[in-house]
């Protein structure tokens, strides 16, 4: 099956055919083989990618290893944060399967986001899901680092007791407390 229109993507199914053809003409169409990088964090890229077929893995390149954040399947998109924020993307995407993508310029994406409700709703829903997942991970990390639970009881969340006492905490980590200063 050859996919050559955004009308195949869930975010654009309700868009009228002429408007969809107009968006299609403004996109760059990518056919990416498995194992190829689609976008990289060093590319200075602010465009949005709509995955029409295939599957990709989103990762952050590190000095010693890559951190995988998620897999993106057909029907999803990535790059929206870079487009909305106006800064280059900080993540890279690797095709796991042969994939077809539409690369939409960030200016077109932002204009379409505010003019086509299903796209706006999809972007907001994706951001809410990511925010909830990140909040959950931060709470789990805070719980593990600051107030470990007895082994076997990893489901109950307890708030960290007390605040940050500069003098006591600096002495606790064997830092030179004479050099530690408050900055606020």
XYZ file of C-alpha atoms in Angstrom:
184
model
C 0.000 0.000 0.000
C 1.413 3.379 -1.023
C 0.559 6.196 1.340
C 1.027 9.634 -0.170
C -1.468 11.829 1.624
C -2.019 13.120 5.135
C -5.633 11.980 4.750
C -4.348 8.523 5.827
C -3.299 9.956 9.219
C -5.857 10.065 12.047
C -5.263 13.792 12.661
C -6.355 14.700 9.124
C -9.171 12.239 8.316
C -11.847 14.927 8.751
C -10.005 17.576 6.745
C -11.655 18.435 3.425
C -9.824 16.933 0.396
C -8.654 20.271 -1.066
C -7.174 21.472 2.240
C -5.504 18.101 2.692
C -3.959 18.246 -0.807
C -2.679 21.752 0.008
C -0.983 20.426 3.170
C 0.366 17.408 1.244
C 2.128 19.769 -1.182
C 3.792 21.635 1.700
C 5.182 18.461 3.302
C 8.351 16.567 2.484
C 7.585 12.887 2.023
C 10.041 10.399 3.485
C 10.289 6.676 2.833
C 12.731 5.422 5.446
C 14.161 1.888 5.600
C 14.422 0.081 8.926
C 17.623 1.024 10.722
C 17.886 4.522 9.212
C 17.802 7.728 11.235
C 14.837 9.923 10.329
C 15.726 12.928 12.445
C 18.631 13.737 14.701
C 19.114 16.044 17.649
C 22.020 17.723 15.849
C 19.953 18.517 12.749
C 18.640 21.930 13.891
C 15.179 20.615 12.954
C 11.931 22.241 14.140
C 9.571 20.426 11.779
C 6.874 17.921 12.746
C 6.840 14.332 11.493
C 3.601 12.420 10.951
C 4.106 8.658 10.868
C 1.869 7.132 8.195
C 3.339 3.602 8.117
C 5.969 1.796 10.151
C 7.412 2.346 13.581
C 10.186 4.541 15.021
C 12.175 4.717 18.251
C 12.776 8.127 19.833
C 16.042 8.498 21.746
C 18.380 11.046 23.282
C 22.022 10.583 22.312
C 24.324 10.701 25.299
C 28.097 10.714 25.651
C 28.184 7.096 26.859
C 24.845 5.677 25.712
C 21.493 6.522 24.156
C 18.347 6.837 26.262
C 15.247 5.477 24.579
C 12.107 7.433 25.400
C 9.393 5.771 23.383
C 8.338 4.039 20.239
C 6.080 5.803 17.783
C 3.786 3.818 15.501
C 1.753 4.739 12.445
C -0.933 7.274 13.307
C 1.250 9.267 15.688
C 3.572 12.256 15.301
C 6.688 13.768 16.843
C 8.537 17.082 16.790
C 5.576 19.141 17.953
C 7.410 20.495 21.000
C 10.247 21.878 18.876
C 7.709 23.482 16.524
C 5.704 25.018 19.352
C 8.727 26.130 21.354
C 10.629 27.454 18.332
C 13.862 25.627 19.161
C 15.522 22.644 17.467
C 14.456 19.174 18.570
C 16.532 17.554 21.293
C 15.695 13.956 20.372
C 16.513 11.641 17.485
C 14.274 9.121 15.712
C 15.354 5.770 14.290
C 13.128 3.723 11.975
C 12.506 0.291 13.483
C 10.442 -0.804 10.463
C 10.324 0.533 6.918
C 8.350 3.728 7.439
C 6.537 6.457 5.529
C 6.453 9.920 7.067
C 5.233 13.370 6.155
C 7.611 16.088 7.379
C 5.575 19.259 7.890
C 7.361 22.622 8.185
C 6.960 24.062 11.672
C 5.253 27.219 10.399
C 2.640 25.156 8.544
C 2.162 22.930 11.589
C 1.519 25.836 13.962
C -0.962 27.458 11.558
C -2.758 24.135 10.999
C -2.800 23.376 14.715
C -4.964 26.423 15.364
C -7.162 25.999 12.292
C -7.883 22.265 12.343
C -9.445 21.129 15.613
C -8.668 17.355 15.365
C -4.945 18.132 15.056
C -5.114 20.550 18.000
C -6.944 17.977 20.107
C -4.408 15.263 19.210
C -1.478 17.505 20.170
C -3.071 18.508 23.483
C -3.906 14.852 24.266
C -0.316 13.773 23.504
C 1.084 16.522 25.734
C -1.261 15.579 28.597
C -0.255 11.906 28.390
C 3.461 12.799 28.378
C 3.019 15.221 31.267
C 1.230 12.613 33.385
C 3.889 9.985 32.645
C 6.680 12.425 33.476
C 4.962 13.530 36.700
C 4.585 9.890 37.722
C 8.279 9.179 37.020
C 9.410 12.263 38.955
C 7.250 11.274 41.946
C 8.647 7.725 41.842
C 12.225 9.006 41.603
C 11.675 11.427 44.501
C 10.204 8.628 46.565
C 13.078 6.258 45.825
C 15.828 8.846 46.391
C 14.421 10.719 49.362
C 12.201 8.306 51.240
C 12.820 4.691 50.272
C 10.036 2.257 51.035
C 10.599 -1.150 52.584
C 11.194 -3.743 49.889
C 7.962 -5.181 48.572
C 5.966 -1.993 49.259
C 6.610 0.070 46.117
C 3.016 1.157 45.494
C 2.368 3.577 48.357
C 3.580 7.102 47.764
C 4.658 9.074 50.825
C 5.653 12.734 50.727
C 9.225 13.589 51.671
C 9.393 14.824 55.265
C 11.006 18.173 55.975
C 12.671 20.643 53.672
C 16.205 21.388 52.636
C 18.299 22.591 55.580
C 21.410 24.000 53.913
C 23.850 23.707 56.801
C 22.780 20.233 57.921
C 22.517 18.813 54.418
C 25.833 20.262 53.273
C 27.609 18.768 56.327
C 25.836 15.457 55.664
C 27.388 15.159 52.206
C 30.855 16.163 53.497
C 31.029 19.340 51.460
C 32.927 22.384 52.628
C 30.038 24.218 54.306
C 31.996 27.487 54.385
C 31.895 27.601 50.588
C 28.236 26.704 50.226
C 26.098 29.829 49.955
C 22.434 30.482 49.525
C 21.625 32.031 46.169
C 18.075 33.097 46.907
